[in-house]
């Protein structure tokens, strides 16, 4: 139902109304407690204990869709299709649609499904209560509708109770009409509310201080786009922040993340050495300016800002000054996005060059069901909508761009346009149009309380929350009086959780694409600089001194024969994961991770999950003698290959790599330790350079003991596989090595668990 181009929400057809207002459902709704946001699943712990009542809804799927098209809000939610869900359609199969009302101890929800090959016949009841009874009778006869089939995919709509002070003023009751475009007043009002609430009440989202000594100073990018001071009238021009005195004016600015393949095509307007003066006078609002950029400028005005930073308009893209400008501006990304008031993210779904998208607003708006006696309210929300942030945002084509990861990580606040619904995310909370309510424990805030579990993949990854957990982790120094014991405790309680967060960021980055693989480290420079600032960690080419030795024990998940043997061109040292060119199918894994087919013991500790099942002891078997301290820019973009060396002191021995077949007939690199009559150790080579017969040097980094299968202990050792890179003995120096792989003992049942027995020589090795 539309009126003046708008859609009227909260209208129910008589079939949905009779379900909602049934005595059975009303009685159970009265027992609902306010929604806290602790679960996204309807059952909320009630599985197997729920009560159910079956309702007949529609004679066919087509009838259900017709009711949704006529404006029934609940029919629209329970027939949700499009990107999130698609009913199976087959010309040969028809069937009635049922709605099963379910109630548990703390939840009420509706399950909608189509029963194929079950149709209404002439001699059956034609009144709705009679059809309810007919459905229940058929179900009780066989429990599985003998002769019919209930679709495995059904739609779940949750009924939630929310307090009157938990939804934003731009919530579902604010505007009587909903627009069919995301460029709508109620959408803008929601963003304004979320932004103001975050700025006023979330100190963790506003505490990003500049890398300057004075944290109170106003930091601004070199250039910004002034969108114009008259609201509703764009008059964009390029401005030099210092020349305009914007810092003294305490100006705020937004940033834009966008897909270059969509909004920065060859014919599109961009900043060049030759047109800078022209753009300082005026940026023309014609077809040469991307529609995404025009929309972003409009959003900037709507959110009460006058300035926005857009990369291709604020960094010189071509001309005599382009390279120099890029090298300078590229190292300021941690500040550009960290100080942004909000990052406008144009997802570009379906190749759409715009921020705004058309949609059915009833599909993304909670349906108001009733007002309770305590002035709280009950809303219906489609469960499928709540699980789409990862699908629509973090798995979108835009987030496959390597440069976008740091834009997402570094910005404290982001609003995502271009998906079927609008999303908001800050370091504390996440909202969507389908559920714009604040809860007692916001889901993003809840995730921050368990950064280690979150980082290991038990919940969907959010770049902002993992970055926040890493930057805010408390660091404690070990007490020298019990050095080994304290180092072991520090490793488990502090180094592991921090490393897990960093590893998650790196693994996500590796899954993205770069036009030039030589930019691999430079595209992470902003994230690295921010972590350096917040944690005072020492960073060089993708690796942290404080995360030693874990940060050196990386390996690729690709099997032998699938690994590239091409250097990335980043000039990263061999001990850095950035040294090799990767494809998006490759992933990073730590050599100390537990193997497959392991069990989680009852006394499992999240902080110890990193190693095997449960760690009983862990020890460093090497010492970091020298961590490189290259020039400022070389940390993020090394100027020559092999120019950065790390020195380790540890137990060293020689070995021979042989390529042999495993029990399934697949080739596998195995390492035979020289002078020791023991079974081979599996090694993970960094690329597919032929390794059969390769003589190598092994350096041990750490060992640990853990419970396997929750009942017996097993020892593990891990280290690096090296080959000589250059011999500087004639210059009074020593042999410099390069990394070619990593190993772990005890990986297979026949592998030795103590390939190193303490008889090895301890040496200092330089690795480039």
CSV table of N, CA, C and O in Angstrom, one decimal, residues 59-130:
chain,number,residue,atom,x,y,z
A,59,UNK,N,-3.3,-20.3,0.7
A,59,UNK,CA,-3.5,-21.4,-0.1
A,59,UNK,C,-2.2,-21.8,-0.9
A,59,UNK,O,-2.1,-22.9,-1.4
A,60,UNK,N,-1.4,-20.8,-1.2
A,60,UNK,CA,-0.2,-21.0,-2.0
A,60,UNK,C,0.8,-19.9,-1.7
A,60,UNK,O,0.5,-18.8,-1.1
A,61,UNK,N,2.0,-20.1,-2.2
A,61,UNK,CA,3.0,-19.1,-2.0
A,61,UNK,C,2.6,-17.8,-2.8
A,61,UNK,O,2.9,-16.7,-2.3
A,62,UNK,N,2.0,-18.0,-3.9
A,62,UNK,CA,1.6,-16.8,-4.7
A,62,UNK,C,0.6,-15.9,-3.9
A,62,UNK,O,0.7,-14.7,-4.0
A,63,UNK,N,-0.3,-16.6,-3.2
A,63,UNK,CA,-1.3,-15.8,-2.3
A,63,UNK,C,-0.5,-15.0,-1.2
A,63,UNK,O,-0.9,-13.9,-0.9
A,64,UNK,N,0.5,-15.7,-0.6
A,64,UNK,CA,1.3,-15.0,0.4
A,64,UNK,C,2.0,-13.8,-0.2
A,64,UNK,O,2.0,-12.7,0.4
A,65,UNK,N,2.6,-13.9,-1.4
A,65,UNK,CA,3.3,-12.8,-2.0
A,65,UNK,C,2.3,-11.7,-2.4
A,65,UNK,O,2.7,-10.5,-2.4
A,66,UNK,N,1.1,-12.1,-2.8
A,66,UNK,CA,0.1,-11.1,-3.2
A,66,UNK,C,-0.3,-10.3,-2.0
A,66,UNK,O,-0.4,-9.0,-2.1
A,67,UNK,N,-0.4,-10.9,-0.8
A,67,UNK,CA,-0.7,-10.2,0.4
A,67,UNK,C,0.4,-9.2,0.8
A,67,UNK,O,0.2,-8.1,1.2
A,68,UNK,N,1.6,-9.7,0.6
A,68,UNK,CA,2.8,-8.8,0.9
A,68,UNK,C,2.8,-7.6,-0.1
A,68,UNK,O,3.0,-6.5,0.3
A,69,UNK,N,2.5,-7.9,-1.4
A,69,UNK,CA,2.5,-6.8,-2.3
A,69,UNK,C,1.4,-5.8,-2.1
A,69,UNK,O,1.5,-4.6,-2.4
A,70,UNK,N,0.3,-6.3,-1.4
A,70,UNK,CA,-0.8,-5.4,-1.1
A,70,UNK,C,-0.5,-4.5,0.1
A,70,UNK,O,-1.3,-3.6,0.5
A,71,UNK,N,0.6,-4.8,0.8
A,71,UNK,CA,1.0,-3.9,1.9
A,71,UNK,C,1.0,-4.5,3.3
A,71,UNK,O,1.3,-3.8,4.3
A,72,UNK,N,0.8,-5.8,3.4
A,72,UNK,CA,0.8,-6.4,4.8
A,72,UNK,C,2.3,-6.5,5.2
A,72,UNK,O,3.1,-7.1,4.6
A,73,UNK,N,2.6,-5.8,6.3
A,73,UNK,CA,4.0,-5.7,6.8
A,73,UNK,C,4.5,-7.1,7.2
A,73,UNK,O,5.6,-7.5,6.9
A,74,UNK,N,3.7,-7.8,7.9
A,74,UNK,CA,4.1,-9.1,8.4
A,74,UNK,C,4.3,-10.1,7.3
A,74,UNK,O,5.2,-10.9,7.3
A,75,UNK,N,3.4,-10.1,6.3
A,75,UNK,CA,3.5,-11.0,5.1
A,75,UNK,C,4.8,-10.7,4.4
A,75,UNK,O,5.5,-11.6,3.9
A,76,UNK,N,5.2,-9.4,4.3
A,76,UNK,CA,6.4,-9.0,3.7
A,76,UNK,C,7.6,-9.6,4.4
A,76,UNK,O,8.5,-10.1,3.8
A,77,UNK,N,7.6,-9.6,5.7
A,77,UNK,CA,8.7,-10.2,6.5
A,77,UNK,C,8.7,-11.7,6.4
A,77,UNK,O,9.8,-12.3,6.3
A,78,UNK,N,7.6,-12.4,6.4
A,78,UNK,CA,7.6,-13.9,6.4
A,78,UNK,C,7.8,-14.4,5.0
A,78,UNK,O,8.0,-15.6,4.9
A,79,UNK,N,7.7,-13.6,4.0
A,79,UNK,CA,7.9,-14.0,2.7
A,79,UNK,C,9.2,-13.4,2.1
A,79,UNK,O,9.4,-13.3,0.9
A,80,UNK,N,10.1,-13.0,3.0
A,80,UNK,CA,11.3,-12.3,2.6
A,80,UNK,C,12.1,-13.2,1.7
A,80,UNK,O,12.5,-14.3,1.9
A,81,UNK,N,12.5,-12.6,0.5
A,81,UNK,CA,13.2,-13.3,-0.5
A,81,UNK,C,14.4,-12.5,-0.9
A,81,UNK,O,15.2,-12.1,-0.1
A,82,UNK,N,14.5,-12.2,-2.2
A,82,UNK,CA,15.5,-11.5,-2.8
A,82,UNK,C,16.9,-12.0,-2.4
A,82,UNK,O,17.2,-13.1,-2.5
A,83,UNK,N,17.8,-11.0,-1.9
A,83,UNK,CA,19.1,-11.4,-1.7
A,83,UNK,C,19.3,-12.4,-0.5
A,83,UNK,O,20.1,-13.2,-0.4
A,84,UNK,N,18.3,-12.3,0.5
A,84,UNK,CA,18.5,-13.0,1.7
A,84,UNK,C,17.9,-14.4,1.6
A,84,UNK,O,18.4,-15.3,2.2
A,85,UNK,N,16.8,-14.6,0.8
A,85,UNK,CA,16.2,-15.9,0.8
A,85,UNK,C,15.3,-16.0,-0.4
A,85,UNK,O,14.7,-15.1,-0.9
A,86,UNK,N,15.3,-17.2,-1.0
A,86,UNK,CA,14.6,-17.4,-2.2
A,86,UNK,C,13.7,-18.7,-2.0
A,86,UNK,O,14.3,-19.8,-1.8
A,87,UNK,N,12.4,-18.6,-2.0
A,87,UNK,CA,11.6,-19.8,-1.9
A,87,UNK,C,11.8,-20.6,-3.1
A,87,UNK,O,12.0,-20.1,-4.2
A,88,UNK,N,11.8,-21.9,-2.9
A,88,UNK,CA,11.9,-22.9,-4.0
A,88,UNK,C,10.6,-22.8,-4.8
A,88,UNK,O,9.6,-23.0,-4.3
A,89,UNK,N,10.8,-22.6,-6.1
A,89,UNK,CA,9.6,-22.6,-7.0
A,89,UNK,C,9.7,-23.6,-8.1
A,89,UNK,O,10.7,-23.7,-8.7
A,90,UNK,N,8.6,-24.4,-8.2
A,90,UNK,CA,8.6,-25.5,-9.1
A,90,UNK,C,7.2,-25.6,-9.7
A,90,UNK,O,6.2,-25.6,-8.9
A,91,UNK,N,7.0,-25.5,-11.0
A,91,UNK,CA,5.7,-25.5,-11.6
A,91,UNK,C,4.9,-26.8,-11.2
A,91,UNK,O,3.7,-26.8,-11.2
A,92,UNK,N,5.6,-27.9,-10.9
A,92,UNK,CA,4.9,-29.1,-10.7
A,92,UNK,C,4.6,-29.3,-9.2
A,92,UNK,O,3.9,-30.2,-8.8
A,93,UNK,N,5.1,-28.4,-8.4
A,93,UNK,CA,4.8,-28.5,-6.9
A,93,UNK,C,4.1,-27.3,-6.4
A,93,UNK,O,4.5,-26.2,-6.6
A,94,UNK,N,3.0,-27.5,-5.7
A,94,UNK,CA,2.3,-26.4,-5.1
A,94,UNK,C,2.2,-26.8,-3.6
A,94,UNK,O,2.6,-27.8,-3.2
A,95,UNK,N,1.5,-26.0,-2.9
A,95,UNK,CA,1.3,-26.3,-1.5
A,95,UNK,C,0.9,-25.2,-0.6
A,95,UNK,O,1.1,-24.0,-1.0
A,96,UNK,N,0.3,-25.5,0.5
A,96,UNK,CA,-0.2,-24.4,1.4
A,96,UNK,C,0.9,-23.9,2.2
A,96,UNK,O,2.0,-24.5,2.4
A,97,UNK,N,0.7,-22.6,2.7
A,97,UNK,CA,1.7,-22.0,3.5
A,97,UNK,C,1.2,-22.0,5.0
A,97,UNK,O,0.1,-21.5,5.2
A,98,UNK,N,2.0,-22.4,5.9
A,98,UNK,CA,1.6,-22.4,7.3
A,98,UNK,C,2.5,-21.5,8.1
A,98,UNK,O,3.7,-21.3,7.7
A,99,UNK,N,2.0,-21.0,9.2
A,99,UNK,CA,2.8,-20.3,10.2
A,99,UNK,C,2.7,-21.0,11.5
A,99,UNK,O,1.6,-21.2,12.0
A,100,UNK,N,3.8,-21.4,12.0
A,100,UNK,CA,3.8,-22.1,13.3
A,100,UNK,C,4.3,-21.1,14.4
A,100,UNK,O,5.4,-20.6,14.3
A,101,UNK,N,3.4,-20.7,15.3
A,101,UNK,CA,3.8,-19.8,16.4
A,101,UNK,C,4.5,-20.7,17.5
A,101,UNK,O,4.0,-21.7,17.9
A,102,UNK,N,5.7,-20.2,17.9
A,102,UNK,CA,6.5,-20.9,18.8
A,102,UNK,C,6.8,-20.1,20.0
A,102,UNK,O,7.0,-18.8,19.9
A,103,UNK,N,6.9,-20.7,21.2
A,103,UNK,CA,7.2,-19.9,22.4
A,103,UNK,C,8.0,-20.8,23.3
A,103,UNK,O,7.8,-22.0,23.5
A,104,UNK,N,9.1,-20.2,23.8
A,104,UNK,CA,10.0,-20.8,24.8
A,104,UNK,C,10.0,-20.1,26.1
A,104,UNK,O,9.1,-19.3,26.3
A,105,UNK,N,11.0,-20.4,26.9
A,105,UNK,CA,11.0,-19.7,28.2
A,105,UNK,C,11.2,-18.2,28.1
A,105,UNK,O,10.7,-17.5,28.9
A,106,UNK,N,12.0,-17.8,27.1
A,106,UNK,CA,12.3,-16.3,27.0
A,106,UNK,C,12.1,-15.8,25.6
A,106,UNK,O,12.5,-14.7,25.3
A,107,UNK,N,11.5,-16.6,24.7
A,107,UNK,CA,11.4,-16.1,23.3
A,107,UNK,C,10.1,-16.5,22.7
A,107,UNK,O,9.4,-17.5,23.1
A,108,UNK,N,9.6,-15.7,21.7
A,108,UNK,CA,8.5,-16.0,20.9
A,108,UNK,C,8.8,-15.8,19.5
A,108,UNK,O,9.4,-14.7,19.2
A,109,UNK,N,8.5,-16.7,18.6
A,109,UNK,CA,8.8,-16.5,17.2
A,109,UNK,C,7.8,-17.2,16.3
A,109,UNK,O,7.1,-18.1,16.7
A,110,UNK,N,7.9,-16.8,15.0
A,110,UNK,CA,7.0,-17.4,14.0
A,110,UNK,C,7.8,-18.1,12.9
A,110,UNK,O,8.8,-17.5,12.4
A,111,UNK,N,7.5,-19.4,12.6
A,111,UNK,CA,8.1,-20.1,11.6
A,111,UNK,C,7.2,-20.3,10.4
A,111,UNK,O,6.1,-20.9,10.6
A,112,UNK,N,7.6,-19.8,9.2
A,112,UNK,CA,6.8,-19.9,8.0
A,112,UNK,C,7.4,-20.9,7.1
A,112,UNK,O,8.6,-20.9,6.9
A,113,UNK,N,6.5,-21.9,6.6
A,113,UNK,CA,7.0,-22.9,5.7
A,113,UNK,C,5.9,-23.2,4.7
A,113,UNK,O,4.7,-23.0,5.0
A,114,UNK,N,6.3,-23.7,3.5
A,114,UNK,CA,5.4,-24.2,2.5
A,114,UNK,C,5.4,-25.7,2.6
A,114,UNK,O,6.4,-26.3,2.5
A,115,UNK,N,4.2,-26.3,2.6
A,115,UNK,CA,4.1,-27.8,2.6
A,115,UNK,C,3.8,-28.2,1.2
A,115,UNK,O,2.6,-28.1,0.7
A,116,UNK,N,4.8,-28.7,0.5
A,116,UNK,CA,4.6,-29.1,-0.9
A,116,UNK,C,3.6,-30.3,-1.0
A,116,UNK,O,3.5,-31.2,-0.2
A,117,UNK,N,2.8,-30.2,-2.1
A,117,UNK,CA,1.9,-31.3,-2.5
A,117,UNK,C,0.8,-31.5,-1.5
A,117,UNK,O,0.1,-32.5,-1.5
A,118,UNK,N,0.6,-30.5,-0.6
A,118,UNK,CA,-0.5,-30.5,0.3
A,118,UNK,C,-1.4,-29.3,-0.1
A,118,UNK,O,-1.1,-28.2,0.1
A,119,UNK,N,-2.6,-29.6,-0.7
A,119,UNK,CA,-3.5,-28.6,-1.2
A,119,UNK,C,-4.9,-28.7,-0.6
A,119,UNK,O,-5.3,-29.8,-0.1
A,120,UNK,N,-5.6,-27.6,-0.6
A,120,UNK,CA,-7.0,-27.6,-0.2
A,120,UNK,C,-7.9,-28.3,-1.2
A,120,UNK,O,-7.9,-28.0,-2.4
A,121,UNK,N,-8.7,-29.2,-0.7
A,121,UNK,CA,-9.6,-29.9,-1.6
A,121,UNK,C,-11.1,-29.4,-1.3
A,121,UNK,O,-11.3,-28.8,-0.3
A,122,UNK,N,-12.0,-29.8,-2.2
A,122,UNK,CA,-13.3,-29.3,-2.2
A,122,UNK,C,-14.1,-29.6,-0.9
A,122,UNK,O,-14.9,-28.9,-0.4
A,123,UNK,N,-13.8,-30.9,-0.4
A,123,UNK,CA,-14.6,-31.3,0.8
A,123,UNK,C,-13.9,-30.9,2.1
A,123,UNK,O,-14.3,-31.4,3.2
A,124,UNK,N,-12.9,-30.0,2.1
A,124,UNK,CA,-12.3,-29.6,3.3
A,124,UNK,C,-12.9,-28.3,3.8
A,124,UNK,O,-13.6,-27.6,3.1
A,125,UNK,N,-12.6,-28.0,5.1
A,125,UNK,CA,-13.1,-26.7,5.7
A,125,UNK,C,-12.6,-25.5,4.9
A,125,UNK,O,-11.5,-25.6,4.4
A,126,UNK,N,-13.4,-24.5,4.8
A,126,UNK,CA,-13.0,-23.3,4.1
A,126,UNK,C,-12.8,-22.1,5.1
A,126,UNK,O,-12.4,-21.0,4.6
A,127,UNK,N,-13.2,-22.3,6.3
A,127,UNK,CA,-12.9,-21.2,7.3
A,127,UNK,C,-11.5,-21.4,7.9
A,127,UNK,O,-11.0,-22.5,7.9
A,128,UNK,N,-10.9,-20.3,8.3
A,128,UNK,CA,-9.5,-20.4,8.7
A,128,UNK,C,-9.3,-21.3,9.9
A,128,UNK,O,-8.3,-22.1,10.0
A,129,UNK,N,-10.1,-21.1,11.0
A,129,UNK,CA,-9.9,-22.0,12.2
A,129,UNK,C,-10.1,-23.5,11.8
A,129,UNK,O,-9.3,-24.4,12.3
A,130,UNK,N,-11.0,-23.8,10.8
A,130,UNK,CA,-11.2,-25.2,10.4
A,130,UNK,C,-9.9,-25.7,9.7
A,130,UNK,O,-9.5,-26.8,9.8
